[in-house]
Coordinates of C-alpha atoms in Angstrom, one line a residue:
Chain A
M153 CA 97.9 18.5 -103.0
R154 CA 97.0 15.4 -101.1
A155 CA 98.2 17.0 -97.9
L156 CA 96.1 20.0 -98.7
A157 CA 93.1 18.0 -99.4
G158 CA 93.6 16.0 -96.2
A159 CA 94.0 19.3 -94.2
A160 CA 90.8 20.6 -95.8
C161 CA 89.0 17.5 -94.9
A162 CA 90.2 17.7 -91.3
L163 CA 89.2 21.3 -91.2
T164 CA 85.8 20.4 -92.5
M165 CA 85.5 17.9 -89.7
V166 CA 86.4 20.5 -87.2
V167 CA 84.3 23.4 -88.4
T168 CA 81.2 21.5 -89.5
P169 CA 78.9 21.4 -86.4
P170 CA 77.2 18.2 -85.8
A171 CA 73.4 18.2 -86.4
L172 CA 71.7 19.0 -83.1
G173 CA 70.4 15.9 -81.5
A174 CA 72.5 13.8 -83.8
G175 CA 73.4 11.3 -81.1
G176 CA 69.9 10.0 -80.4
D177 CA 67.0 8.3 -82.1
P178 CA 64.2 10.8 -82.7
K179 CA 61.6 8.1 -83.2
A180 CA 62.4 6.7 -79.7
G181 CA 62.5 10.2 -78.5
E182 CA 59.0 10.9 -79.7
A183 CA 57.7 8.2 -77.4
I184 CA 59.7 9.6 -74.5
Y185 CA 58.2 13.1 -75.3
S186 CA 54.8 11.7 -74.4
R187 CA 56.0 12.0 -70.8
C188 CA 56.0 15.7 -71.2
A189 CA 52.5 15.9 -72.5
A190 CA 50.9 17.0 -69.2
C191 CA 52.6 20.3 -69.4
H192 CA 54.3 20.9 -72.7
A193 CA 53.4 21.0 -76.4
L194 CA 55.6 21.8 -79.4
E195 CA 53.6 24.6 -80.8
Y196 CA 52.0 26.4 -77.9
D197 CA 52.5 27.3 -74.3
R198 CA 50.8 25.3 -71.7
T199 CA 51.8 24.8 -68.0
G200 CA 55.3 24.7 -69.5
P201 CA 56.6 26.7 -72.4
R202 CA 56.4 25.5 -76.0
H203 CA 59.3 23.6 -77.5
C204 CA 59.3 24.8 -81.1
G205 CA 62.4 26.9 -81.4
L206 CA 63.8 25.5 -78.1
L207 CA 67.4 24.8 -79.3
G208 CA 69.3 28.0 -79.4
R209 CA 66.7 29.8 -77.3
R210 CA 67.7 31.4 -74.0
A211 CA 66.0 29.9 -71.1
G212 CA 63.2 31.9 -69.6
A213 CA 63.0 34.2 -72.7
L214 CA 59.8 33.4 -74.4
P215 CA 57.7 36.5 -74.3
G216 CA 54.4 36.0 -72.5
F217 CA 55.3 32.9 -70.6
D218 CA 55.4 33.1 -66.9
Y219 CA 58.7 31.6 -66.0
S220 CA 60.1 31.1 -62.6
E221 CA 62.6 33.7 -61.4
A222 CA 65.2 30.9 -61.2
M223 CA 64.7 30.0 -64.9
R224 CA 64.8 33.6 -66.0
R225 CA 68.1 34.1 -64.2
S226 CA 69.6 30.8 -65.2
R227 CA 71.6 32.3 -68.1
I228 CA 71.2 29.0 -69.9
V229 CA 71.0 28.9 -73.7
W230 CA 69.4 25.6 -74.7
S231 CA 71.7 23.4 -76.6
E232 CA 72.2 19.6 -76.7
A233 CA 74.6 19.9 -73.8
T234 CA 72.6 22.2 -71.6
L235 CA 69.4 20.3 -72.3
D236 CA 71.1 17.0 -71.4
R237 CA 72.2 18.5 -68.0
F238 CA 68.8 20.0 -67.3
L239 CA 66.8 16.9 -68.3
A240 CA 69.0 14.7 -66.1
D241 CA 68.0 16.6 -63.0
P242 CA 65.8 19.7 -63.5
L243 CA 65.6 20.7 -59.9
G244 CA 69.3 20.2 -59.4
A245 CA 70.3 22.1 -62.5
V246 CA 68.0 25.0 -61.9
P247 CA 67.0 25.1 -58.2
G248 CA 63.7 27.0 -58.0
T249 CA 62.4 25.9 -61.4
T250 CA 58.7 25.1 -61.5
M251 CA 59.4 21.9 -63.4
G252 CA 59.0 19.7 -60.4
Y253 CA 60.1 16.6 -62.1
A254 CA 62.7 14.0 -61.2
G255 CA 64.2 14.1 -64.6
V256 CA 65.1 11.6 -67.4
R257 CA 67.9 9.8 -65.7
D258 CA 68.8 7.4 -68.6
K259 CA 71.5 9.0 -70.8
K260 CA 70.3 7.3 -74.0
E261 CA 66.7 8.4 -73.3
R262 CA 67.9 11.9 -72.9
A263 CA 69.8 11.7 -76.2
D264 CA 66.7 10.3 -77.9
L265 CA 64.5 13.0 -76.5
I266 CA 66.8 15.8 -77.5
A267 CA 67.1 14.3 -81.0
Y268 CA 63.3 14.3 -81.2
L269 CA 63.1 17.9 -80.1
A270 CA 65.8 18.9 -82.6
K271 CA 64.0 17.1 -85.4
A272 CA 60.6 18.5 -84.4
G273 CA 62.1 21.9 -84.3
R274 CA 62.9 21.6 -88.0
S275 CA 59.4 20.4 -88.9
A276 CA 56.9 22.4 -90.9
S277 CA 54.6 22.7 -88.0
C278 CA 57.3 24.3 -85.9
A279 CA 58.3 26.5 -88.8
S280 CA 54.8 28.0 -88.9
V281 CA 55.0 28.9 -85.2
S282 CA 56.1 32.4 -84.7
Q283 CA 59.7 32.3 -83.7
H284 CA 61.4 34.6 -81.3
P285 CA 65.0 35.3 -81.7
S286 CA 67.3 33.8 -79.1
I287 CA 68.6 36.3 -76.7
K288 CA 72.2 35.6 -76.0
Chain B
M271 CA 36.3 -2.9 -77.7
S272 CA 34.7 0.5 -77.7
F273 CA 32.5 2.2 -75.2
L274 CA 29.8 2.3 -77.7
K275 CA 29.9 -1.5 -77.7
L276 CA 30.1 -1.4 -73.9
G277 CA 26.9 0.7 -74.0
N278 CA 25.0 -2.5 -75.1
A279 CA 26.4 -4.6 -72.3
P280 CA 24.5 -3.8 -69.1
D281 CA 26.7 -6.0 -66.9
I282 CA 29.8 -4.3 -68.0
L283 CA 28.3 -0.9 -67.6
S284 CA 27.3 -1.7 -64.1
A285 CA 30.8 -2.9 -63.4
R286 CA 32.2 0.3 -64.8
R287 CA 29.9 2.4 -62.6
A288 CA 31.0 0.4 -59.6
F289 CA 34.6 0.9 -60.7
L290 CA 34.1 4.6 -61.1
G291 CA 32.5 4.8 -57.7
Q292 CA 35.5 3.0 -56.2
S293 CA 37.9 5.3 -57.9
C294 CA 36.1 8.2 -56.2
L295 CA 36.8 6.5 -53.0
V296 CA 40.5 6.2 -53.9
L297 CA 40.5 9.9 -54.7
S298 CA 39.0 10.7 -51.3
G299 CA 41.8 8.8 -49.8
A300 CA 44.3 11.0 -51.7
A301 CA 42.5 14.1 -50.5
V302 CA 42.8 12.9 -46.9
A303 CA 46.5 12.1 -47.4
L304 CA 47.1 15.5 -48.9
L305 CA 45.4 17.3 -46.1
A306 CA 47.1 15.2 -43.5
G307 CA 50.5 15.9 -45.1
R308 CA 49.7 19.6 -45.2
D309 CA 49.9 20.0 -41.5
A310 CA 53.2 18.1 -41.3
L311 CA 54.7 20.3 -44.0
A312 CA 53.3 23.5 -42.6
T313 CA 55.0 22.6 -39.3
D314 CA 58.3 21.9 -41.1
V315 CA 58.1 25.3 -42.9
A316 CA 57.4 27.0 -39.6
K317 CA 60.6 25.3 -38.1
G318 CA 62.7 26.8 -40.9
A319 CA 62.7 24.0 -43.4
A320 CA 61.5 26.6 -45.9
S321 CA 63.4 25.4 -48.9
S322 CA 61.8 22.0 -49.0
G323 CA 58.4 23.6 -48.4
E324 CA 58.8 26.2 -51.2
S325 CA 59.9 23.4 -53.6
D326 CA 56.8 21.4 -52.7
I327 CA 54.6 24.3 -53.2
R328 CA 56.1 24.9 -56.7
I329 CA 55.5 21.2 -57.6
L330 CA 52.0 21.4 -56.3
N331 CA 51.3 24.5 -58.3
S332 CA 52.6 23.0 -61.5
A333 CA 50.3 20.0 -60.8
L334 CA 47.5 22.4 -60.2
G335 CA 48.1 24.2 -63.4
A336 CA 48.0 21.0 -65.4
E337 CA 44.8 19.8 -63.6
L338 CA 43.1 23.1 -64.4
E339 CA 44.1 22.7 -68.1
A340 CA 42.8 19.1 -68.0
I341 CA 39.5 20.4 -66.7
A342 CA 39.3 22.9 -69.6
A343 CA 40.3 20.2 -72.1
Y344 CA 37.5 17.9 -70.9
Q345 CA 35.1 20.8 -71.1
V346 CA 36.1 21.4 -74.8
G347 CA 35.6 17.7 -75.4
A348 CA 32.2 17.7 -73.7
E349 CA 31.0 20.7 -75.6
S350 CA 32.4 19.6 -78.9
G351 CA 29.3 17.6 -79.9
L352 CA 31.6 14.8 -80.9
L353 CA 31.2 12.7 -77.7
Q354 CA 28.2 10.4 -77.6
K355 CA 26.7 8.8 -74.5
P356 CA 28.0 6.8 -72.6
V357 CA 31.4 8.2 -73.6
L358 CA 30.3 11.7 -72.8
D359 CA 29.3 10.7 -69.3
L360 CA 32.6 9.1 -68.8
A361 CA 34.5 12.2 -69.9
V362 CA 32.4 14.3 -67.5
S363 CA 33.2 11.9 -64.7
F364 CA 36.9 12.1 -65.5
Q365 CA 36.6 15.9 -65.5
S366 CA 35.0 15.8 -62.1
H367 CA 38.1 13.8 -60.8
H368 CA 40.4 16.5 -62.1
K369 CA 38.2 19.1 -60.4
E370 CA 38.6 17.3 -57.2
H371 CA 42.4 17.0 -57.7
A372 CA 42.6 20.8 -58.4
D373 CA 40.4 21.7 -55.4
V374 CA 42.6 19.7 -53.0
L375 CA 45.8 20.9 -54.5
A376 CA 44.7 24.5 -54.3
K377 CA 43.6 24.2 -50.7
T378 CA 46.9 22.4 -49.8
I379 CA 49.0 25.1 -51.5
A380 CA 47.1 27.8 -49.6
K381 CA 47.5 26.0 -46.3
L382 CA 51.2 25.7 -46.9
G383 CA 51.4 29.5 -47.4
G384 CA 51.6 29.4 -51.1
K385 CA 49.4 31.2 -53.7
P386 CA 47.5 28.7 -55.9
V387 CA 47.6 29.4 -59.6
I388 CA 44.2 30.1 -61.1
A389 CA 42.8 28.8 -64.3
K390 CA 43.9 30.7 -67.4
S391 CA 41.2 32.8 -69.2
K392 CA 42.0 30.9 -72.4
Y393 CA 43.7 27.7 -73.2
T394 CA 45.1 26.5 -76.5
F395 CA 44.0 23.1 -77.7
P396 CA 44.5 21.5 -81.1
T397 CA 40.8 21.7 -81.8
D398 CA 41.4 21.7 -85.6
T399 CA 42.6 18.1 -85.3
L400 CA 39.6 16.9 -83.3
K401 CA 37.1 15.8 -85.9
T402 CA 35.7 12.6 -84.4
Q403 CA 35.0 11.1 -81.0
N404 CA 38.1 9.0 -81.3
D405 CA 40.2 12.1 -82.0
V406 CA 38.9 13.6 -78.7
L407 CA 39.5 10.4 -76.8
R408 CA 43.0 10.0 -78.2
F409 CA 43.8 13.6 -77.3
A410 CA 42.5 13.1 -73.7
A411 CA 44.5 9.9 -73.5
T412 CA 47.6 11.9 -74.4
L413 CA 47.0 14.3 -71.6
E414 CA 46.2 11.6 -69.1
K415 CA 49.4 9.7 -70.1
G416 CA 51.3 12.9 -69.6
A417 CA 49.8 13.4 -66.2
V418 CA 50.8 9.9 -65.2
S419 CA 54.4 10.7 -66.2
A420 CA 54.3 14.1 -64.5
Y421 CA 53.1 12.7 -61.2
L422 CA 55.5 9.9 -61.5
G423 CA 58.3 12.4 -61.9
A424 CA 57.0 14.5 -59.0
V425 CA 56.6 11.7 -56.4
P426 CA 60.3 11.3 -55.7
V427 CA 61.1 15.0 -55.5
F428 CA 58.5 16.0 -52.9
G429 CA 60.2 16.9 -49.6
N430 CA 57.2 15.8 -47.7
R431 CA 56.5 12.1 -48.0
D432 CA 52.8 12.5 -47.3
L433 CA 52.5 14.8 -50.3
A434 CA 54.4 12.2 -52.4
K435 CA 52.0 9.5 -51.3
A436 CA 49.0 11.7 -52.2
A437 CA 50.5 12.5 -55.6
A438 CA 50.9 8.8 -56.1
S439 CA 47.3 8.3 -55.4
I440 CA 46.4 10.9 -58.0
L441 CA 48.8 9.2 -60.4
G442 CA 46.8 6.0 -59.9
D443 CA 43.6 7.8 -60.8
E444 CA 45.2 9.4 -64.0
A445 CA 46.5 6.0 -65.0
M446 CA 43.0 4.5 -64.8
H447 CA 41.7 7.3 -67.0
W448 CA 44.5 6.7 -69.5
A449 CA 43.8 2.9 -69.6
I450 CA 40.1 3.4 -70.1
L451 CA 40.6 6.0 -72.8
R452 CA 43.1 3.7 -74.6
N453 CA 40.6 0.9 -74.4
A454 CA 37.8 3.1 -75.8
V455 CA 39.8 3.7 -79.0
G456 CA 40.7 0.1 -79.4
E457 CA 44.2 0.2 -78.0
A458 CA 45.6 -2.1 -75.4
P459 CA 44.5 -0.5 -72.2
V460 CA 47.6 -1.4 -70.3
P461 CA 50.4 -1.3 -72.9
A462 CA 53.3 -2.3 -70.6
A463 CA 54.1 -3.5 -67.2
F464 CA 55.6 -0.2 -66.1
V465 CA 54.8 3.4 -66.8
S466 CA 57.4 6.0 -67.3

């Protein structure tokens, strides 16, 4: 029985996905997000697309937003890992993106930022934004 | 210290007018740099260095899009009825800087062979949260801070160094806007030794 319980516990550890953005500090990430405020908002499109619903969304897939051809063709689905790679070097990760930004080079800052985006994505204000299904 | 208090201090107001005049001179310097860089980059593109040129055009167009939105945002603020003189005058003067930025960016993009983005017919702003003058100023400060960060992130990725220099000049202008707006709502105008 103990072995079974141990196995069940191990299985739980394997199959329970970590909360998105679990590695970072969302409060610190909120301050980092202020760097994005020239072009992005959580709830509505600006020069850049909105961030509510970002995690799990396919890149370049928000209807009505004028993405670069490069982003539309990137085949990226935004996850903690893909965001981490993109934010580290947007122009290197997706050559041709219109996000002409050097990136967030500090790994902890990226983790914090992603944690904030994940938390904000679960907020009531984001819940009220019409969500579009991810296209995978 | 608020601008309403500043409005009762003629010496400080004069100093601010002088400061704003000087910032216009700085902007003119940015325009000159952009237009000078334009020729160099156009030549590079003509020689086949198209990838760098196309990337620079995309960066400039993103900056132009943000500048056009900032112009619209200041217009919303100016027409909100929430801004009182001299804050209203200040907002209009900041808007005029963004118009100058946008004008130079659009001309540069066109000269480089790109197609400048145009202003959207409609922008979304969180107007339901703007109830007081300070709300408007804080919102403007958020945009200006974002602009500082955006230009800071753009400077190192320009292929053309003259464009990078010009973007840095615009960054300086945005940073001054941000500092003054922070000061106007009673926050430390320069919160840290570095911007990010």
